[in-house]
Amino acid sequence: MKKKLGLKLFLSYLGVLLLTVALLWLAIQLALPASFARHMGAASGGNGMMLGRGANADKPPLYDEFKAGVNEAIFWAAWVAVGVAALVSWLVSRRIVHPIRQMQQASLHLAAGHFDQHVPVLTDDELGDLARSFNHMAEELAQVETRRRRLIGDVAHELRTPLTAIQGYMEGLMDGVLPAEPETFAQIHGETQRLSRLIDDLQELSRIEAGAYSLNIQPVKLDEAVRTVFKRLGNQFEERSLTLQAQLGSRELVVLADSDRLVQILTNLLGNALHYTPAGGTVTVRAHQSGGQVEICVEDTGIGIPAEALPHIFERFYRVDTSRSRRRGGSGIGLTIVKHLVESQQGRIWAESPGEGQGSRFCFRLPAA
Ligand code: ADP
């Protein structure tokens, strides 16, 4: 590659040079007689042409000697210029080809899965920009790879837990340690349900992360969406002796959103509030408009979230109390999905909690219609 590009550069320099020399030579041949006559005429008081071609047949004409001298000078100057062109093209091609070759090598390593590639930024021109972009791309790829590896590890871990439990129950049954009665089967059934819920959640997350879903954004009346979710979850709140209420203000709030996805977000947040609030507690949906946005909060009087966990609450598989969440079939994916859904509708979401045992508040903003 180096040779090819270097040769091309040299040939392009040589081409320009030869063209310049040819034009120069042509121009000199055309201009020389008149120019010679004028200058010689001036030097000999108006008889310049006498000294020119054929002025004196006995002596070699001065003009021809002069012309031969000029041509010789052009000839040697052309060779010197060819030498300079070769040197310059070699230097320039080295400066261009060297970083390109480095990037080519690094990209081959990247393709082979070695993501710790970095090429030096040697210049502040387009090549430097290219090297910077290359480094940025390599860093992004390395991060994607890290996330992919972590995801595979997390998924394997999440799948292993219920499978190990099922295996334990089955071995207990086979060894006769566990009684073959409905309660044991119910436990096994519960674990298989947990597995299939996890797989459903993973499927939904991968669909959402890949953007493989469509949004039908239109004005949605918030109270209607809230009513739908209350209808869906009302019984479960009653069963757990929890009060479920909405405070949406007197003015009708309308958001620009996909109504199904809005219901999914609220269902998820209220589902969490239901599970993390002890009996007798209260869960409230509040909303108000501020500027061009509507802020919707799901507030509970439940177990709360410790301050150090708040920044991680929307990360996939993150759970404050892993065993507690897993017992209820939680996968730690729900809030990750919710965050994606809110952000894909031009909104943002955050969580607040005064601390453990003091309740939590999940708020999100969506554009007002
Ligand atoms: P999970 O399926 O485990 O509930 P989520 O992504 O929905 O997963 O939530 C992540 C974690 O955030 C939960 O495991 C829980 O620790 C915490 N969390 C979510 N909602 C609440 C809430 N209302 N009160 C207290 N903790 C919560």
Short mmCIF file of C-alpha atoms and ligand atoms in Angstrom, two decimals:
data_model
loop_
_atom_site.label_atom_id
_atom_site.label_comp_id
_atom_site.label_asym_id
_atom_site.label_seq_id
_atom_site.Cartn_x
_atom_site.Cartn_y
_atom_site.Cartn_z
CA MET A 1 0.00 0.00 0.00
CA LYS A 2 2.82 2.37 0.91
CA LYS A 3 4.56 1.77 -2.39
CA LYS A 4 1.41 2.25 -4.39
CA LEU A 5 0.36 5.51 -2.77
CA GLY A 6 3.96 6.80 -2.76
CA LEU A 7 4.34 5.96 -6.43
CA LYS A 8 1.04 7.62 -7.28
CA LEU A 9 2.11 10.77 -5.45
CA PHE A 10 5.48 10.77 -7.21
CA LEU A 11 3.85 10.25 -10.60
CA SER A 12 1.39 13.07 -9.95
CA TYR A 13 4.25 15.40 -8.97
CA LEU A 14 6.19 14.25 -12.03
CA GLY A 15 3.20 14.81 -14.31
CA VAL A 16 2.74 18.39 -13.06
CA LEU A 17 6.46 18.99 -13.37
CA LEU A 18 6.74 17.65 -16.92
CA LEU A 19 3.73 19.67 -17.99
CA THR A 20 5.27 22.79 -16.45
CA VAL A 21 8.63 22.17 -18.14
CA ALA A 22 6.94 21.47 -21.51
CA LEU A 23 4.87 24.67 -21.28
CA LEU A 24 7.89 26.63 -20.16
CA TRP A 25 9.92 25.26 -23.06
CA LEU A 26 7.15 26.00 -25.55
CA ALA A 27 6.70 29.52 -24.21
CA ILE A 28 10.43 30.15 -24.40
CA GLN A 29 10.62 28.87 -28.00
CA LEU A 30 7.78 31.17 -29.01
CA ALA A 31 8.90 34.23 -27.12
CA LEU A 32 12.63 33.86 -27.53
CA PRO A 33 13.15 35.34 -31.08
CA ALA A 34 11.20 38.53 -30.39
CA SER A 35 12.64 38.90 -26.90
CA PHE A 36 16.18 38.26 -28.15
CA ALA A 37 15.81 40.82 -30.96
CA ARG A 38 14.40 43.45 -28.62
CA HIS A 39 17.14 43.09 -26.02
CA MET A 40 19.98 42.81 -28.52
CA GLY A 41 18.55 45.72 -30.50
CA ALA A 42 18.53 47.82 -27.37
CA ALA A 43 22.12 46.75 -26.63
CA SER A 44 23.44 47.54 -30.15
CA GLY A 45 21.51 50.71 -30.91
CA GLY A 46 18.65 49.37 -33.04
CA ASN A 47 20.46 46.72 -35.15
CA GLY A 48 19.39 43.83 -33.01
CA MET A 49 18.08 41.71 -35.88
CA MET A 50 21.53 41.86 -37.48
CA LEU A 51 22.85 39.78 -34.62
CA GLY A 52 19.97 37.38 -34.83
CA ARG A 53 19.39 34.28 -36.95
CA GLY A 54 21.24 34.55 -40.27
CA ALA A 55 22.67 38.03 -39.54
CA ASN A 56 26.19 36.83 -40.10
CA ALA A 57 26.60 33.62 -42.14
CA ASP A 58 30.34 33.08 -41.26
CA LYS A 59 29.92 32.88 -37.54
CA PRO A 60 27.61 30.61 -35.62
CA PRO A 61 24.60 32.81 -35.13
CA LEU A 62 24.49 34.29 -31.63
CA TYR A 63 20.81 33.59 -31.45
CA ASP A 64 21.25 29.81 -31.95
CA GLU A 65 24.01 29.71 -29.32
CA PHE A 66 21.81 31.59 -26.93
CA LYS A 67 18.84 29.31 -27.61
CA ALA A 68 20.97 26.18 -27.09
CA GLY A 69 22.16 27.64 -23.78
CA VAL A 70 18.60 28.29 -22.63
CA ASN A 71 17.49 24.78 -23.63
CA GLU A 72 20.43 23.26 -21.78
CA ALA A 73 19.56 25.24 -18.67
CA ILE A 74 15.95 24.07 -18.92
CA PHE A 75 17.12 20.48 -19.36
CA TRP A 76 19.28 20.50 -16.21
CA ALA A 77 16.72 22.46 -14.22
CA ALA A 78 14.12 19.82 -15.20
CA TRP A 79 16.34 17.03 -13.85
CA VAL A 80 16.94 18.89 -10.59
CA ALA A 81 13.16 19.45 -10.32
CA VAL A 82 12.51 15.72 -10.92
CA GLY A 83 14.92 14.93 -8.08
CA VAL A 84 13.21 17.44 -5.79
CA ALA A 85 9.76 16.06 -6.79
CA ALA A 86 10.90 12.54 -5.93
CA LEU A 87 12.20 13.67 -2.53
CA VAL A 88 9.11 15.74 -1.71
CA SER A 89 6.72 12.97 -2.81
CA TRP A 90 8.65 10.49 -0.67
CA LEU A 91 8.46 12.77 2.39
CA VAL A 92 4.79 13.61 1.86
CA SER A 93 3.79 10.02 1.17
CA ARG A 94 5.58 8.95 4.36
CA ARG A 95 3.59 11.47 6.37
CA ILE A 96 0.31 10.35 4.79
CA VAL A 97 0.92 6.65 4.37
CA HIS A 98 2.35 5.98 7.83
CA PRO A 99 -0.78 6.98 9.83
CA ILE A 100 -3.05 5.31 7.26
CA ARG A 101 -1.11 2.10 7.62
CA GLN A 102 -1.34 2.34 11.41
CA MET A 103 -5.12 2.76 11.15
CA GLN A 104 -5.37 -0.13 8.73
CA GLN A 105 -3.47 -2.39 11.15
CA ALA A 106 -5.59 -1.21 14.08
CA SER A 107 -8.82 -1.80 12.16
CA LEU A 108 -7.69 -5.35 11.38
CA HIS A 109 -7.10 -5.89 15.10
CA LEU A 110 -10.53 -4.40 15.85
CA ALA A 111 -12.15 -6.76 13.37
CA ALA A 112 -10.41 -9.64 15.13
CA GLY A 113 -12.06 -8.59 18.40
CA HIS A 114 -9.17 -6.72 20.06
CA PHE A 115 -10.96 -3.56 21.11
CA ASP A 116 -8.11 -1.86 22.97
CA GLN A 117 -6.83 -0.19 19.79
CA HIS A 118 -5.54 3.36 19.75
CA VAL A 119 -3.69 5.19 16.98
CA PRO A 120 -1.55 8.29 17.72
CA VAL A 121 -2.93 11.65 16.56
CA LEU A 122 0.18 13.06 14.87
CA THR A 123 -1.18 16.06 12.97
CA ASP A 124 -3.91 18.64 13.30
CA ASP A 125 -5.27 18.19 9.77
CA GLU A 126 -7.81 15.83 8.20
CA LEU A 127 -5.57 12.85 8.96
CA GLY A 128 -5.49 13.88 12.62
CA ASP A 129 -9.30 14.14 12.57
CA LEU A 130 -9.49 10.69 11.03
CA ALA A 131 -7.22 9.27 13.74
CA ARG A 132 -9.37 10.94 16.44
CA SER A 133 -12.57 9.53 14.89
CA PHE A 134 -10.95 6.12 14.68
CA ASN A 135 -10.02 6.21 18.38
CA HIS A 136 -13.53 7.33 19.29
CA MET A 137 -15.02 4.48 17.27
CA ALA A 138 -12.66 1.98 18.94
CA GLU A 139 -13.68 3.26 22.40
CA GLU A 140 -17.40 3.00 21.54
CA LEU A 141 -16.92 -0.53 20.23
CA ALA A 142 -15.01 -1.47 23.38
CA GLN A 143 -17.91 -0.16 25.50
CA VAL A 144 -20.48 -2.04 23.41
CA GLU A 145 -18.40 -5.19 23.84
CA THR A 146 -18.14 -4.67 27.61
CA ARG A 147 -21.89 -4.16 27.85
CA ARG A 148 -22.51 -7.25 25.70
CA ARG A 149 -20.25 -9.39 27.89
CA ARG A 150 -21.86 -8.08 31.06
CA LEU A 151 -25.31 -8.72 29.63
CA ILE A 152 -24.47 -12.32 28.77
CA GLY A 153 -23.02 -12.82 32.28
CA ASP A 154 -26.09 -11.23 33.89
CA VAL A 155 -28.54 -13.23 31.79
CA ALA A 156 -26.69 -16.46 32.54
CA HIS A 157 -26.76 -15.63 36.25
CA GLU A 158 -30.47 -14.75 36.18
CA LEU A 159 -31.33 -17.95 34.33
CA ARG A 160 -29.20 -20.10 36.59
CA THR A 161 -30.99 -19.09 39.80
CA PRO A 162 -34.48 -20.49 39.02
CA LEU A 163 -32.97 -23.44 37.16
CA THR A 164 -30.85 -24.35 40.19
CA ALA A 165 -33.98 -24.14 42.35
CA ILE A 166 -35.94 -26.40 39.97
CA GLN A 167 -33.04 -28.82 39.89
CA GLY A 168 -32.95 -28.85 43.71
CA TYR A 169 -36.68 -29.57 43.95
CA MET A 170 -36.46 -32.34 41.37
CA GLU A 171 -33.50 -33.98 43.12
CA GLY A 172 -35.32 -33.72 46.42
CA LEU A 173 -38.35 -35.40 44.86
CA MET A 174 -36.27 -38.16 43.28
CA ASP A 175 -34.38 -38.84 46.51
CA GLY A 176 -37.62 -38.83 48.47
CA VAL A 177 -36.36 -35.93 50.64
CA LEU A 178 -39.19 -33.71 49.41
CA PRO A 179 -42.77 -34.96 49.57
CA ALA A 180 -44.52 -35.34 46.21
CA GLU A 181 -47.37 -33.06 47.16
CA PRO A 182 -49.09 -30.03 45.60
CA GLU A 183 -46.99 -27.54 47.57
CA THR A 184 -43.73 -28.87 46.12
CA PHE A 185 -45.18 -28.84 42.62
CA ALA A 186 -46.43 -25.31 43.18
CA GLN A 187 -42.89 -24.24 44.13
CA ILE A 188 -41.51 -25.77 40.94
CA HIS A 189 -44.29 -24.18 38.96
CA GLY A 190 -43.46 -20.81 40.55
CA GLU A 191 -39.83 -21.12 39.46
CA THR A 192 -40.77 -21.98 35.88
CA GLN A 193 -43.10 -18.98 35.83
CA ARG A 194 -40.23 -16.81 37.05
CA LEU A 195 -38.09 -18.14 34.21
CA SER A 196 -40.66 -17.44 31.55
CA ARG A 197 -41.30 -13.94 32.98
CA LEU A 198 -37.58 -13.25 32.83
CA ILE A 199 -37.43 -14.42 29.24
CA ASP A 200 -40.45 -12.28 28.33
CA ASP A 201 -38.82 -9.27 29.99
CA LEU A 202 -35.56 -9.90 28.16
CA GLN A 203 -37.36 -10.20 24.87
CA GLU A 204 -39.22 -6.96 25.50
CA LEU A 205 -36.02 -5.21 26.56
CA SER A 206 -34.12 -6.34 23.46
CA ARG A 207 -37.00 -5.21 21.24
CA ILE A 208 -37.12 -1.83 22.95
CA GLU A 209 -33.35 -1.34 23.03
CA ALA A 210 -33.16 -2.20 19.35
CA GLY A 211 -35.93 0.34 18.68
CA ALA A 212 -37.98 -2.46 17.08
CA TYR A 213 -41.35 -1.01 18.01
CA SER A 214 -43.51 1.74 16.65
CA LEU A 215 -44.88 4.69 18.56
CA ASN A 216 -48.18 6.29 17.72
CA ILE A 217 -47.67 9.71 19.28
CA GLN A 218 -50.87 11.69 19.68
CA PRO A 219 -52.68 13.72 22.33
CA VAL A 220 -53.64 11.39 25.19
CA LYS A 221 -55.89 12.35 28.08
CA LEU A 222 -53.93 11.51 31.20
CA ASP A 223 -56.95 10.72 33.38
CA GLU A 224 -58.12 8.10 30.86
CA ALA A 225 -54.72 6.38 30.88
CA VAL A 226 -54.64 6.44 34.68
CA ARG A 227 -58.18 5.03 34.84
CA THR A 228 -57.17 2.14 32.54
CA VAL A 229 -54.23 1.25 34.79
CA PHE A 230 -56.31 1.57 37.98
CA LYS A 231 -58.85 -0.82 36.47
CA ARG A 232 -56.09 -3.27 35.65
CA LEU A 233 -54.36 -3.20 39.05
CA GLY A 234 -57.17 -2.13 41.38
CA ASN A 235 -57.95 -5.66 42.60
CA GLN A 236 -54.34 -6.39 43.47
CA PHE A 237 -54.13 -3.17 45.51
CA GLU A 238 -57.29 -4.14 47.34
CA GLU A 239 -56.03 -7.63 48.03
CA ARG A 240 -52.93 -6.16 49.64
CA SER A 241 -54.94 -3.57 51.60
CA LEU A 242 -53.29 -0.66 49.83
CA THR A 243 -54.95 2.62 49.02
CA LEU A 244 -54.64 3.64 45.40
CA GLN A 245 -55.47 7.24 44.54
CA ALA A 246 -55.00 9.84 41.82
CA GLN A 247 -54.53 13.60 42.19
CA LEU A 248 -54.52 14.99 38.71
CA GLY A 249 -55.69 18.53 39.48
CA SER A 250 -58.82 20.25 38.21
CA ARG A 251 -57.53 21.03 34.73
CA GLU A 252 -57.63 18.21 32.20
CA LEU A 253 -54.05 17.23 31.35
CA VAL A 254 -53.27 16.03 27.85
CA VAL A 255 -49.85 14.66 26.93
CA LEU A 256 -48.26 13.94 23.58
CA ALA A 257 -47.55 10.23 23.84
CA ASP A 258 -48.35 6.74 22.63
CA SER A 259 -51.33 5.79 24.77
CA ASP A 260 -50.45 2.07 25.01
CA ARG A 261 -46.87 2.86 26.01
CA LEU A 262 -48.06 5.44 28.54
CA VAL A 263 -50.30 2.77 30.09
CA GLN A 264 -47.33 0.36 30.09
CA ILE A 265 -45.15 2.93 31.92
CA LEU A 266 -47.81 3.62 34.55
CA THR A 267 -48.55 -0.10 34.97
CA ASN A 268 -44.90 -0.80 35.58
CA LEU A 269 -44.42 2.01 38.10
CA LEU A 270 -47.65 1.19 39.92
CA GLY A 271 -46.74 -2.53 39.85
CA ASN A 272 -43.47 -1.70 41.60
CA ALA A 273 -45.24 0.53 44.12
CA LEU A 274 -47.66 -2.33 44.78
CA HIS A 275 -44.84 -4.77 45.48
CA TYR A 276 -42.61 -2.51 47.51
CA THR A 277 -45.29 -1.01 49.75
CA PRO A 278 -46.34 -2.95 52.87
CA ALA A 279 -50.03 -3.52 53.58
CA GLY A 280 -51.89 -0.45 54.79
CA GLY A 281 -49.79 1.91 52.70
CA THR A 282 -50.89 4.40 50.08
CA VAL A 283 -49.91 4.83 46.45
CA THR A 284 -50.72 8.13 44.76
CA VAL A 285 -50.48 9.21 41.14
CA ARG A 286 -49.98 12.98 40.94
CA ALA A 287 -49.64 15.14 37.86
CA HIS A 288 -49.34 18.79 36.99
CA GLN A 289 -48.36 20.83 34.00
CA SER A 290 -45.25 22.99 34.11
CA GLY A 291 -44.44 24.94 30.98
CA GLY A 292 -44.76 22.77 27.92
CA GLN A 293 -44.47 19.58 29.92
CA VAL A 294 -46.64 17.42 32.11
CA GLU A 295 -44.97 15.91 35.18
CA ILE A 296 -46.45 12.64 36.39
CA CYS A 297 -45.35 11.08 39.69
CA VAL A 298 -46.11 7.72 41.26
CA GLU A 299 -45.59 8.08 44.97
CA ASP A 300 -45.72 5.34 47.59
CA THR A 301 -45.31 4.99 51.33
CA GLY A 302 -43.27 1.79 50.89
CA ILE A 303 -39.82 0.51 51.74
CA GLY A 304 -38.03 3.39 50.02
CA ILE A 305 -34.71 3.33 48.21
CA PRO A 306 -31.31 4.02 49.85
CA ALA A 307 -29.52 7.09 48.44
CA GLU A 308 -26.61 5.05 47.08
CA ALA A 309 -29.00 2.88 45.03
CA LEU A 310 -30.88 5.77 43.40
CA PRO A 311 -28.36 6.43 40.60
CA HIS A 312 -28.50 2.76 39.55
CA ILE A 313 -32.18 2.09 39.82
CA PHE A 314 -32.79 2.28 36.03
CA GLU A 315 -29.86 0.01 35.11
CA ARG A 316 -30.77 -3.38 33.78
CA PHE A 317 -30.79 -6.21 36.36
CA TYR A 318 -30.20 -3.73 39.17
CA ARG A 319 -32.12 -4.57 42.32
CA VAL A 320 -31.72 -3.00 45.72
CA ASP A 321 -32.54 -6.20 47.53
CA THR A 322 -31.88 -8.99 45.07
CA SER A 323 -33.42 -11.86 47.01
CA ARG A 324 -36.53 -9.88 47.88
CA SER A 325 -37.05 -8.74 44.29
CA ARG A 326 -36.38 -12.22 42.93
CA ARG A 327 -38.83 -13.77 45.39
CA ARG A 328 -41.57 -11.70 43.83
CA GLY A 329 -40.37 -12.62 40.37
CA GLY A 330 -38.65 -9.30 39.68
CA SER A 331 -35.96 -9.32 37.04
CA GLY A 332 -34.60 -5.80 37.52
CA ILE A 333 -35.52 -4.99 33.94
CA GLY A 334 -38.86 -3.23 34.45
CA LEU A 335 -37.43 0.22 35.16
CA THR A 336 -34.91 -0.09 32.32
CA ILE A 337 -37.79 -0.65 29.92
CA VAL A 338 -39.74 2.23 31.46
CA LYS A 339 -36.78 4.60 31.04
CA HIS A 340 -36.40 3.64 27.37
CA LEU A 341 -40.11 4.16 26.76
CA VAL A 342 -40.16 7.57 28.43
CA GLU A 343 -37.07 8.77 26.60
CA SER A 344 -38.31 7.51 23.24
CA GLN A 345 -41.31 9.82 23.76
CA GLN A 346 -39.10 12.86 24.34
CA GLY A 347 -39.47 12.64 28.09
CA ARG A 348 -37.23 11.98 31.06
CA ILE A 349 -37.65 10.01 34.25
CA TRP A 350 -36.06 10.06 37.69
CA ALA A 351 -36.52 8.52 41.11
CA GLU A 352 -36.56 10.15 44.53
CA SER A 353 -36.64 8.70 48.01
CA PRO A 354 -35.93 10.23 51.42
CA GLY A 355 -34.38 6.88 52.43
CA GLU A 356 -35.15 3.35 53.43
CA GLY A 357 -38.59 2.84 54.91
CA GLN A 358 -39.69 6.33 53.89
CA GLY A 359 -41.38 5.69 50.56
CA SER A 360 -40.34 6.44 46.99
CA ARG A 361 -41.40 8.71 44.18
CA PHE A 362 -40.94 7.96 40.49
CA CYS A 363 -41.56 11.00 38.29
CA PHE A 364 -41.49 11.42 34.54
CA ARG A 365 -42.14 14.29 32.20
CA LEU A 366 -43.76 14.14 28.80
CA PRO A 367 -44.51 16.94 26.36
CA ALA A 368 -47.92 18.52 26.91
CA ALA A 369 -50.28 18.47 23.95
P1 ADP B 1 -37.85 -5.47 39.61
O1 ADP B 1 -38.46 -6.36 38.61
O2 ADP B 1 -36.79 -6.12 40.41
O3 ADP B 1 -38.84 -4.71 40.41
P2 ADP B 1 -37.34 -2.93 38.39
O4 ADP B 1 -36.44 -2.56 37.28
O5 ADP B 1 -38.78 -2.66 38.21
O6 ADP B 1 -37.07 -4.44 38.69
O7 ADP B 1 -36.83 -2.19 39.70
C1 ADP B 1 -35.47 -2.24 40.04
C2 ADP B 1 -35.30 -2.16 41.53
O8 ADP B 1 -35.71 -0.89 41.97
C3 ADP B 1 -36.15 -3.13 42.29
O9 ADP B 1 -35.52 -4.37 42.44
C4 ADP B 1 -36.29 -2.44 43.64
O10 ADP B 1 -35.17 -2.74 44.43
C5 ADP B 1 -36.26 -0.97 43.28
N1 ADP B 1 -37.62 -0.36 43.23
C6 ADP B 1 -38.36 -0.15 42.15
N2 ADP B 1 -39.51 0.45 42.47
C7 ADP B 1 -39.49 0.62 43.80
C8 ADP B 1 -40.39 1.20 44.75
N3 ADP B 1 -41.56 1.72 44.39
N4 ADP B 1 -40.02 1.21 46.05
C9 ADP B 1 -38.83 0.70 46.43
N5 ADP B 1 -37.93 0.15 45.59
C10 ADP B 1 -38.25 0.10 44.29
#
